[in-house]
């Protein structure tokens, strides 16, 4: 056999330096960002004890996606991407150092949240635009799955390890912010190891989209029905998660009857579920019709979210059966059968989230032109921020009046109804970019 005729084996994604380094910098910055976000929630809960105020903090973290996000997406498409990521990380490090010198109560927490969220938009938009420019088109599904897994691992380390350990050992938010400043600085350096991110032009659906620069992302989404459909799915999923983020502190303290930092560790099986789901979602994204993946993922997500709202009742009910009677015997401090149910449900909940998220993200990366990817991603993030801005405050205020379980059940019901309507919308017929039935 002629050795020159032998097929060239593709290099695995994680052995490709640009992709591997992109995940390094993502991990460093996301550990820091998750740790800070959680620390701010803990500080506000400790000083106020109000679900509405923790929901207001969540809003402060997502609102910048509306205004700064569009600018950041445009910058990611027209400016050097590595420079934008590095500057965004250095600015976040500077904000952490500012907090060290000027910690001034509840009001300062909201100021820091807004500043960090704004800088995060520029870094994350550029990171999102880098991915399809360094990964071959046929590997985008797996690349998105790995990237989401890195995000889940960073969330686990930031929320369940870094913040609880530092705050409990040192009892000092300053120490945590100093560590996070170092992580942001590390991420700012790591991004330069990616190398050049320019790539050959792809003939993708969408083409050039004329019009005002701040509407470019929106026009690009509307030009492709499948992209618009995926963007609505991602927006709906993000909205539900944003609303739940505002309710989680009250859920942990009221339903699980645990300190918020310890209770957050109990809910971390959700991150493990995300990682497990990514192994499946990345494989299925181009082998199973998108509508089917979305239907199964959303249905599971909604049902599990509704069950999560009433874990104590479910633990009492199941404890009446012989096979589950052990739930009545679980009592480790304040951790009981309800906590066990929450941990059990969070694992498949995270799995369902990852299935919907990877499927939608892969459609967008596959069909949106590279030179528009930053603006389309930023527009989708702005859609999620707008869609969740009022509901997250209403959910926080309502939970202070009627309790967390009914509000969580309401969120599950509304999410399911909107997802069902979106799935029934007529979509583009034919084949996707890789031959998967639309």
Short mmCIF file of C-alpha atoms in Angstrom, two decimals:
data_model
loop_
_atom_site.label_atom_id
_atom_site.label_comp_id
_atom_site.label_asym_id
_atom_site.label_seq_id
_atom_site.Cartn_x
_atom_site.Cartn_y
_atom_site.Cartn_z
CA UNK A 1 0.00 0.00 0.00
CA UNK A 2 1.17 3.49 -0.80
CA UNK A 3 1.75 5.23 2.55
CA UNK A 4 0.77 8.54 1.01
CA UNK A 5 -2.71 7.17 0.35
CA UNK A 6 -3.33 6.29 4.00
CA UNK A 7 -6.09 8.44 5.57
CA UNK A 8 -5.00 11.13 7.98
CA UNK A 9 -6.43 10.54 11.44
CA UNK A 10 -8.01 13.73 12.85
CA UNK A 11 -6.40 15.18 15.94
CA UNK A 12 -8.73 14.82 18.97
CA UNK A 13 -10.18 18.14 20.11
CA UNK A 14 -8.45 18.20 23.47
CA UNK A 15 -5.10 17.61 21.76
CA UNK A 16 -5.61 20.71 19.62
CA UNK A 17 -3.78 23.49 21.48
CA UNK A 18 -6.09 26.41 20.55
CA UNK A 19 -9.20 24.58 21.77
CA UNK A 20 -7.49 23.22 24.86
CA UNK A 21 -6.13 26.63 25.87
CA UNK A 22 -9.52 28.28 25.25
CA UNK A 23 -10.97 25.89 27.80
CA UNK A 24 -8.16 26.67 30.24
CA UNK A 25 -8.93 30.37 30.16
CA UNK A 26 -12.67 29.72 30.32
CA UNK A 27 -12.22 27.51 33.38
CA UNK A 28 -10.07 30.04 35.25
CA UNK A 29 -12.39 32.97 34.62
CA UNK A 30 -15.59 31.00 35.26
CA UNK A 31 -14.38 29.62 38.57
CA UNK A 32 -13.73 33.20 39.66
CA UNK A 33 -17.02 34.54 38.29
CA UNK A 34 -19.13 31.77 39.85
CA UNK A 35 -17.35 32.16 43.18
CA UNK A 36 -17.95 35.92 43.24
CA UNK A 37 -21.58 35.65 42.16
CA UNK A 38 -22.27 33.14 44.92
CA UNK A 39 -20.37 35.20 47.49
CA UNK A 40 -22.45 38.28 46.64
CA UNK A 41 -25.65 36.24 47.07
CA UNK A 42 -24.44 34.93 50.45
CA UNK A 43 -23.52 38.41 51.63
CA UNK A 44 -26.92 39.84 50.69
CA UNK A 45 -28.82 36.92 52.23
CA UNK A 46 -26.76 37.26 55.40
CA UNK A 47 -27.45 40.99 55.70
CA UNK A 48 -31.08 41.13 54.49
CA UNK A 49 -32.65 37.66 54.42
CA UNK A 50 -35.03 38.72 51.62
CA UNK A 51 -35.60 36.64 48.47
CA UNK A 52 -36.55 39.80 46.61
CA UNK A 53 -33.15 41.37 47.25
CA UNK A 54 -31.28 38.24 46.16
CA UNK A 55 -33.42 38.24 43.00
CA UNK A 56 -32.50 41.89 42.52
CA UNK A 57 -28.83 40.88 42.65
CA UNK A 58 -29.42 38.26 39.97
CA UNK A 59 -31.03 40.98 37.87
CA UNK A 60 -27.96 43.18 38.38
CA UNK A 61 -25.86 40.31 37.03
CA UNK A 62 -27.94 39.78 33.87
CA UNK A 63 -29.22 43.25 32.90
CA UNK A 64 -25.85 44.35 31.48
CA UNK A 65 -26.36 41.66 28.84
CA UNK A 66 -29.08 43.87 27.36
CA UNK A 67 -27.06 47.03 26.77
CA UNK A 68 -23.38 46.09 27.01
CA UNK A 69 -24.03 42.72 25.38
CA UNK A 70 -24.90 44.13 21.97
CA UNK A 71 -21.82 46.38 22.02
CA UNK A 72 -19.68 43.47 23.22
CA UNK A 73 -20.98 41.20 20.47
CA UNK A 74 -20.16 43.76 17.81
CA UNK A 75 -16.70 44.29 19.30
CA UNK A 76 -16.12 40.51 19.28
CA UNK A 77 -16.83 40.42 15.54
CA UNK A 78 -14.68 43.40 14.51
CA UNK A 79 -11.84 43.60 17.07
CA UNK A 80 -9.06 41.12 17.91
CA UNK A 81 -10.79 38.46 19.97
CA UNK A 82 -7.89 37.46 22.21
CA UNK A 83 -7.29 41.11 23.10
CA UNK A 84 -10.95 41.54 24.01
CA UNK A 85 -10.96 38.45 26.24
CA UNK A 86 -7.75 39.52 27.95
CA UNK A 87 -8.94 43.07 28.59
CA UNK A 88 -12.28 41.80 29.90
CA UNK A 89 -10.51 39.51 32.36
CA UNK A 90 -8.08 42.21 33.49
CA UNK A 91 -10.95 44.64 34.08
CA UNK A 92 -12.70 41.99 36.21
CA UNK A 93 -9.50 41.51 38.18
CA UNK A 94 -9.36 45.27 38.72
CA UNK A 95 -12.98 45.31 39.97
CA UNK A 96 -12.09 42.60 42.49
CA UNK A 97 -9.18 44.69 43.74
CA UNK A 98 -11.47 47.73 43.94
CA UNK A 99 -13.82 45.71 46.16
CA UNK A 100 -10.91 44.88 48.48
CA UNK A 101 -10.36 48.57 49.15
CA UNK A 102 -13.95 49.83 49.09
CA UNK A 103 -16.25 47.17 50.56
CA UNK A 104 -19.20 49.25 51.74
CA UNK A 105 -22.31 47.20 52.47
CA UNK A 106 -25.29 46.01 50.42
CA UNK A 107 -25.23 48.88 47.92
CA UNK A 108 -21.63 48.11 46.98
CA UNK A 109 -22.55 44.50 46.24
CA UNK A 110 -24.94 45.62 43.52
CA UNK A 111 -22.39 48.04 42.08
CA UNK A 112 -19.76 45.29 41.91
CA UNK A 113 -22.29 42.91 40.33
CA UNK A 114 -23.16 45.37 37.55
CA UNK A 115 -19.52 46.21 36.82
CA UNK A 116 -18.46 42.56 36.75
CA UNK A 117 -21.40 41.56 34.57
CA UNK A 118 -20.60 44.31 32.08
CA UNK A 119 -16.95 43.30 31.78
CA UNK A 120 -17.98 39.65 31.54
CA UNK A 121 -20.06 40.40 28.45
CA UNK A 122 -16.99 41.52 26.51
CA UNK A 123 -14.90 38.52 27.55
CA UNK A 124 -17.61 35.89 27.05
CA UNK A 125 -18.77 37.30 23.68
CA UNK A 126 -15.21 37.14 22.36
CA UNK A 127 -14.76 33.61 23.74
CA UNK A 128 -17.95 32.51 22.00
CA UNK A 129 -16.76 34.01 18.73
CA UNK A 130 -13.36 32.30 19.02
CA UNK A 131 -14.77 28.77 19.28
CA UNK A 132 -16.18 28.33 15.72
CA UNK A 133 -13.05 29.96 14.29
CA UNK A 134 -10.66 27.38 15.79
CA UNK A 135 -12.82 24.23 15.59
CA UNK A 136 -13.71 22.35 12.41
CA UNK A 137 -17.38 22.50 11.54
CA UNK A 138 -17.98 18.76 11.98
CA UNK A 139 -16.58 18.96 15.53
CA UNK A 140 -18.72 21.86 16.78
CA UNK A 141 -21.22 19.64 18.58
CA UNK A 142 -18.50 17.89 20.59
CA UNK A 143 -16.68 21.19 21.13
CA UNK A 144 -19.83 22.75 22.57
CA UNK A 145 -20.35 19.72 24.80
CA UNK A 146 -16.80 19.95 26.14
CA UNK A 147 -17.11 23.72 26.63
CA UNK A 148 -20.32 23.24 28.58
CA UNK A 149 -18.63 20.54 30.65
CA UNK A 150 -15.82 22.95 31.48
CA UNK A 151 -18.44 25.50 32.54
CA UNK A 152 -20.14 22.92 34.75
CA UNK A 153 -16.85 21.95 36.37
CA UNK A 154 -16.02 25.63 36.95
CA UNK A 155 -19.40 26.13 38.55
CA UNK A 156 -18.82 23.15 40.82
CA UNK A 157 -15.39 24.40 41.91
CA UNK A 158 -16.50 28.02 42.33
CA UNK A 159 -19.80 27.45 44.14
CA UNK A 160 -19.20 24.23 46.02
CA UNK A 161 -15.49 24.51 46.85
CA UNK A 162 -13.87 27.93 46.57
CA UNK A 163 -16.55 30.19 48.06
CA UNK A 164 -17.69 27.94 50.97
CA UNK A 165 -14.13 26.97 51.92
CA UNK A 166 -12.68 30.50 51.82
CA UNK A 167 -15.63 32.18 53.54
CA UNK A 168 -15.79 29.55 56.27
CA UNK A 169 -12.03 29.22 56.84
CA UNK A 170 -11.14 32.89 56.68
CA UNK A 171 -14.58 34.48 57.19
CA UNK A 172 -13.41 37.22 54.86
CA UNK A 173 -14.92 38.17 51.50
CA UNK A 174 -11.72 40.10 50.86
CA UNK A 175 -9.66 36.91 50.73
CA UNK A 176 -12.09 35.41 48.22
CA UNK A 177 -12.00 38.48 45.98
CA UNK A 178 -8.19 38.50 46.12
CA UNK A 179 -8.09 34.87 44.93
CA UNK A 180 -10.58 35.64 42.17
CA UNK A 181 -8.52 38.62 41.03
CA UNK A 182 -5.61 36.22 40.61
CA UNK A 183 -7.75 33.77 38.61
CA UNK A 184 -8.97 36.52 36.28
CA UNK A 185 -5.38 37.65 35.74
CA UNK A 186 -4.35 34.06 34.96
CA UNK A 187 -7.18 33.78 32.42
CA UNK A 188 -6.07 37.06 30.79
CA UNK A 189 -2.60 35.57 30.24
CA UNK A 190 -3.80 32.11 29.17
CA UNK A 191 -5.89 33.43 26.29
CA UNK A 192 -2.77 34.57 24.42
CA UNK A 193 -1.58 30.96 24.20
CA UNK A 194 -4.49 30.16 21.87
CA UNK A 195 -2.63 31.61 18.91
CA UNK A 196 -4.14 33.35 15.90
CA UNK A 197 -7.88 32.85 15.54
CA UNK A 198 -8.37 33.85 11.90
CA UNK A 199 -9.88 31.17 9.68
CA UNK A 200 -10.94 30.62 6.10
CA UNK A 201 -14.32 31.96 5.05
CA UNK A 202 -17.21 29.54 5.39
CA UNK A 203 -20.19 29.61 3.08
CA UNK A 204 -22.81 29.47 5.80
CA UNK A 205 -26.50 30.22 5.88
CA UNK A 206 -27.21 33.82 6.72
CA UNK A 207 -24.61 35.72 4.73
CA UNK A 208 -24.12 39.42 5.28
CA UNK A 209 -27.01 41.10 7.02
CA UNK A 210 -27.52 44.78 6.24
CA UNK A 211 -28.95 47.29 8.68
CA UNK A 212 -28.09 49.12 11.89
CA UNK A 213 -25.17 47.54 13.71
CA UNK A 214 -27.14 47.00 16.93
CA UNK A 215 -29.80 45.05 15.01
CA UNK A 216 -27.39 42.90 13.01
CA UNK A 217 -27.61 39.92 15.37
CA UNK A 218 -31.40 40.07 15.43
CA UNK A 219 -31.63 40.28 11.62
CA UNK A 220 -29.23 37.36 11.24
CA UNK A 221 -31.37 35.21 13.53
CA UNK A 222 -34.57 36.12 11.73
CA UNK A 223 -32.97 35.30 8.38
CA UNK A 224 -32.70 31.62 9.37
CA UNK A 225 -35.80 30.01 11.00
CA UNK A 226 -33.77 27.22 12.60
CA UNK A 227 -31.39 29.71 14.22
CA UNK A 228 -34.33 31.74 15.51
CA UNK A 229 -35.97 28.62 16.88
CA UNK A 230 -32.77 27.59 18.68
CA UNK A 231 -32.30 31.14 20.03
CA UNK A 232 -35.80 31.08 21.55
CA UNK A 233 -35.05 27.72 23.17
CA UNK A 234 -31.80 29.02 24.68
CA UNK A 235 -33.55 32.20 25.81
CA UNK A 236 -36.32 30.26 27.51
CA UNK A 237 -33.84 27.95 29.22
CA UNK A 238 -31.67 30.88 30.36
CA UNK A 239 -34.72 32.75 31.65
CA UNK A 240 -35.79 29.80 33.79
CA UNK A 241 -32.27 29.41 35.21
CA UNK A 242 -32.00 33.15 35.94
CA UNK A 243 -35.31 33.16 37.81
CA UNK A 244 -34.31 30.05 39.76
CA UNK A 245 -30.97 31.63 40.67
CA UNK A 246 -32.85 34.34 42.53
CA UNK A 247 -34.97 31.75 44.37
CA UNK A 248 -32.24 29.28 45.30
CA UNK A 249 -31.10 31.04 48.53
CA UNK A 250 -34.68 31.10 49.84
CA UNK A 251 -35.20 27.51 48.64
CA UNK A 252 -32.17 26.29 50.56
CA UNK A 253 -33.04 28.14 53.78
CA UNK A 254 -36.82 27.62 53.74
CA UNK A 255 -37.31 24.22 52.09
CA UNK A 256 -34.08 22.40 52.95
CA UNK A 257 -33.65 24.32 56.23
CA UNK A 258 -29.90 24.58 55.71
CA UNK A 259 -27.35 27.39 55.63
CA UNK A 260 -27.16 28.73 52.09
CA UNK A 261 -23.48 27.88 51.53
CA UNK A 262 -23.93 24.27 52.71
CA UNK A 263 -27.21 23.87 50.84
CA UNK A 264 -25.59 25.00 47.61
CA UNK A 265 -23.19 22.06 47.90
CA UNK A 266 -26.17 19.70 48.18
CA UNK A 267 -27.57 21.07 44.91
CA UNK A 268 -24.28 20.53 43.08
CA UNK A 269 -25.29 17.12 41.62
CA UNK A 270 -26.92 19.34 39.01
CA UNK A 271 -23.44 20.24 37.73
CA UNK A 272 -22.55 16.54 37.58
CA UNK A 273 -25.75 15.95 35.62
CA UNK A 274 -24.72 18.67 33.19
CA UNK A 275 -21.37 16.99 32.56
CA UNK A 276 -22.98 13.58 32.08
CA UNK A 277 -25.60 15.04 29.77
CA UNK A 278 -22.95 16.67 27.65
CA UNK A 279 -21.43 13.29 26.86
CA UNK A 280 -24.78 12.29 25.38
CA UNK A 281 -25.87 15.63 23.91
CA UNK A 282 -22.65 16.18 21.98
CA UNK A 283 -23.00 12.74 20.42
CA UNK A 284 -26.70 13.12 19.58
CA UNK A 285 -26.73 16.75 18.39
CA UNK A 286 -26.17 15.80 14.75
CA UNK A 287 -27.63 12.28 14.84
CA UNK A 288 -31.09 12.95 16.26
CA UNK A 289 -33.58 15.53 14.94
CA UNK A 290 -33.21 18.78 16.84
CA UNK A 291 -36.94 19.04 17.57
CA UNK A 292 -36.92 15.62 19.24
CA UNK A 293 -33.91 16.45 21.43
CA UNK A 294 -35.50 19.74 22.46
CA UNK A 295 -38.87 18.12 23.20
CA UNK A 296 -37.40 15.41 25.40
CA UNK A 297 -35.01 17.81 27.12
CA UNK A 298 -37.62 20.48 27.87
CA UNK A 299 -40.23 17.96 29.02
CA UNK A 300 -37.76 16.37 31.45
CA UNK A 301 -36.53 19.76 32.66
CA UNK A 302 -40.05 21.04 33.40
CA UNK A 303 -41.20 17.87 35.19
CA UNK A 304 -38.06 17.67 37.32
CA UNK A 305 -38.25 21.36 38.20
CA UNK A 306 -41.84 20.90 39.39
CA UNK A 307 -40.80 17.90 41.48
CA UNK A 308 -37.92 19.88 42.98
CA UNK A 309 -40.40 22.38 44.38
CA UNK A 310 -42.00 19.83 46.71
CA UNK A 311 -39.12 17.60 47.85
CA UNK A 312 -40.22 17.42 51.50
CA UNK A 313 -43.74 16.27 50.58
CA UNK A 314 -42.32 13.72 48.14
CA UNK A 315 -39.86 12.39 50.75
CA UNK A 316 -42.70 11.96 53.26
CA UNK A 317 -44.86 10.20 50.66
CA UNK A 318 -42.15 7.82 49.47
CA UNK A 319 -41.08 7.14 53.04
CA UNK A 320 -44.39 5.35 53.53
CA UNK A 321 -43.29 2.59 51.18
CA UNK A 322 -41.00 -0.20 52.34
CA UNK A 323 -38.41 0.29 49.63
CA UNK A 324 -38.06 3.99 50.49
CA UNK A 325 -38.59 3.88 54.25
CA UNK A 326 -34.91 4.72 54.70
CA UNK A 327 -35.78 8.29 53.74
CA UNK A 328 -37.43 8.66 57.15
CA UNK A 329 -34.19 7.69 58.88
CA UNK A 330 -31.95 10.24 57.17
CA UNK A 331 -31.04 12.88 59.73
CA UNK A 332 -27.56 14.39 59.55
CA UNK A 333 -27.91 17.64 61.41
CA UNK A 334 -30.65 19.42 59.48
CA UNK A 335 -30.09 17.33 56.36
CA UNK A 336 -33.00 14.90 55.94
CA UNK A 337 -35.04 13.04 53.35
CA UNK A 338 -36.00 16.28 51.59
CA UNK A 339 -32.33 17.05 51.03
CA UNK A 340 -31.81 13.57 49.61
CA UNK A 341 -34.70 14.09 47.19
CA UNK A 342 -33.24 17.43 46.11
CA UNK A 343 -29.86 15.84 45.39
CA UNK A 344 -31.48 12.99 43.45
CA UNK A 345 -33.59 15.33 41.31
CA UNK A 346 -30.80 17.80 40.58
CA UNK A 347 -28.76 15.17 38.71
CA UNK A 348 -31.31 14.52 35.90
CA UNK A 349 -32.31 18.20 35.95
CA UNK A 350 -28.76 19.14 35.01
CA UNK A 351 -28.75 16.36 32.42
CA UNK A 352 -31.92 17.73 30.77
CA UNK A 353 -30.54 21.27 30.80
CA UNK A 354 -27.39 20.18 28.97
CA UNK A 355 -29.34 18.31 26.27
CA UNK A 356 -31.39 21.38 25.36
CA UNK A 357 -28.46 23.78 25.69
CA UNK A 358 -25.98 21.85 23.55
CA UNK A 359 -28.57 21.10 20.86
CA UNK A 360 -29.51 24.78 20.53
CA UNK A 361 -25.96 26.08 20.77
CA UNK A 362 -24.75 23.68 18.09
CA UNK A 363 -27.45 24.86 15.67
CA UNK A 364 -26.34 28.47 16.16
CA UNK A 365 -22.61 27.73 15.80
CA UNK A 366 -23.23 25.56 12.77
CA UNK A 367 -25.47 27.93 10.81
CA UNK A 368 -24.44 31.45 11.84
CA UNK A 369 -21.56 32.96 9.82
CA UNK A 370 -18.38 33.31 11.85
CA UNK A 371 -18.21 37.07 11.30
CA UNK A 372 -21.69 37.41 12.87
CA UNK A 373 -21.31 34.88 15.69
CA UNK A 374 -20.43 37.44 18.37
CA UNK A 375 -23.41 39.67 17.58
CA UNK A 376 -25.87 36.78 17.35
CA UNK A 377 -24.67 35.35 20.68
CA UNK A 378 -24.89 38.74 22.36
CA UNK A 379 -28.38 39.31 20.94
CA UNK A 380 -29.53 35.96 22.30
CA UNK A 381 -28.10 36.86 25.73
CA UNK A 382 -29.93 40.19 25.56
CA UNK A 383 -33.15 38.34 24.78
CA UNK A 384 -32.69 36.24 27.92
CA UNK A 385 -31.95 39.32 30.04
CA UNK A 386 -35.03 41.15 28.77
CA UNK A 387 -37.25 38.10 29.14
CA UNK A 388 -36.16 37.49 32.74
CA UNK A 389 -35.86 41.07 34.06
CA UNK A 390 -39.40 41.48 35.38
CA UNK A 391 -40.14 37.79 36.13
CA UNK A 392 -37.06 37.42 38.34
CA UNK A 393 -38.17 40.34 40.53
CA UNK A 394 -41.80 39.18 40.55
CA UNK A 395 -40.75 35.66 41.52
CA UNK A 396 -38.59 36.97 44.38
CA UNK A 397 -41.34 39.24 45.71
CA UNK A 398 -44.02 36.55 45.33
CA UNK A 399 -41.92 33.93 47.13
CA UNK A 400 -41.61 36.29 50.11
CA UNK A 401 -45.45 36.27 50.27
CA UNK A 402 -46.60 32.75 49.33
CA UNK A 403 -43.39 30.76 49.66
CA UNK A 404 -40.86 29.27 47.27
CA UNK A 405 -42.54 25.96 46.23
CA UNK A 406 -45.61 27.49 44.53
CA UNK A 407 -43.41 29.99 42.68
CA UNK A 408 -41.05 27.25 41.46
CA UNK A 409 -44.03 25.21 40.29
CA UNK A 410 -45.36 28.28 38.46
CA UNK A 411 -42.00 28.80 36.75
CA UNK A 412 -42.03 25.15 35.64
CA UNK A 413 -45.56 25.44 34.25
CA UNK A 414 -44.94 28.66 32.32
CA UNK A 415 -41.62 27.34 30.94
CA UNK A 416 -43.32 24.16 29.75
CA UNK A 417 -46.17 26.04 28.08
CA UNK A 418 -43.89 28.44 26.17
CA UNK A 419 -41.55 25.61 25.15
CA UNK A 420 -44.52 23.65 23.80
CA UNK A 421 -45.69 26.62 21.73
CA UNK A 422 -42.19 27.20 20.36
CA UNK A 423 -41.80 23.55 19.39
CA UNK A 424 -45.09 23.70 17.49
CA UNK A 425 -43.99 26.68 15.40
CA UNK A 426 -43.41 25.80 11.72
CA UNK A 427 -39.70 25.45 11.02
CA UNK A 428 -37.57 25.37 7.91
CA UNK A 429 -37.89 22.04 6.12
CA UNK A 430 -35.08 20.14 4.50
CA UNK A 431 -31.71 19.18 5.86
CA UNK A 432 -29.37 20.94 8.20
CA UNK A 433 -25.74 21.65 7.45
CA UNK A 434 -24.79 18.02 8.23
CA UNK A 435 -27.73 16.15 6.87
CA UNK A 436 -29.77 15.93 10.07
CA UNK A 437 -33.47 16.22 9.43
CA UNK A 438 -34.73 19.64 10.43
#
